[in-house]
């Protein structure tokens, strides 16, 4: 039972570099989400999708883009990474309640 | 807009002692409430949820929570903690299905529970 799988698990980038985080779910869920977790801040919603081909902004969308070309995949992109984007990123999916989370991607921007 | 306040950022307790982690929320509509647990360097695991029905909700690992609508609270309790309960606990709220909430969650900032021998 894979559930929600995030790749990569760890990554170090230099300021200005770009990268894409991949989230894949095998539960046929319509809804998918990207959160970031920072110390003392809890989890904050970056972007989300209510179905294939749709995306919407969450609480902290600036500096990120997303795409949902296939129902099972939700990609999070950083076009020009900044040190403020150093964080742990979590993907989640659901078809109702509750959300199911991946194990996270730890991203460091130097 | 919804908000979630976890009143204690850190809670140290001794093994076998009872514990209560406090959570208050604000919302103008009906809500669904959740507690998630995060063990060190791991993802989030659902501990319990309140969607409707009985206001006392039982979850995994002996935890329970009580939904109090008048107090807008959803406090988490365990009568006797173990060393293995050491983790960060997050309270989260989602609007009820009506109104197109899209099942989005608003999280509290977390409470670090440390169980000492």
XYZ file of C-alpha atoms in Angstrom, chain B residues 2 8 12 16 21 28 31 34 43 48-49 57 64 68 74 77 81 86-87 90 96 102 114 116:
24
model
C -10.692 29.791 10.153
C 0.894 25.101 24.562
C 6.732 17.889 29.240
C 2.387 7.103 33.060
C -3.140 19.024 24.766
C -18.186 30.932 11.331
C -16.382 22.309 11.168
C -8.647 16.480 13.496
C 5.096 12.431 8.051
C -8.508 10.899 15.471
C -11.243 12.920 13.829
C -13.962 10.752 19.911
C -9.313 10.632 22.877
C -17.063 21.324 22.729
C -11.163 20.089 20.745
C -6.284 13.595 26.238
C 1.412 8.331 28.473
C 6.933 11.651 22.440
C 6.070 13.502 19.238
C -1.161 19.080 15.407
C -18.018 21.190 6.769
C -12.585 21.609 -0.890
C 7.941 15.095 25.585
C 10.277 11.647 30.368
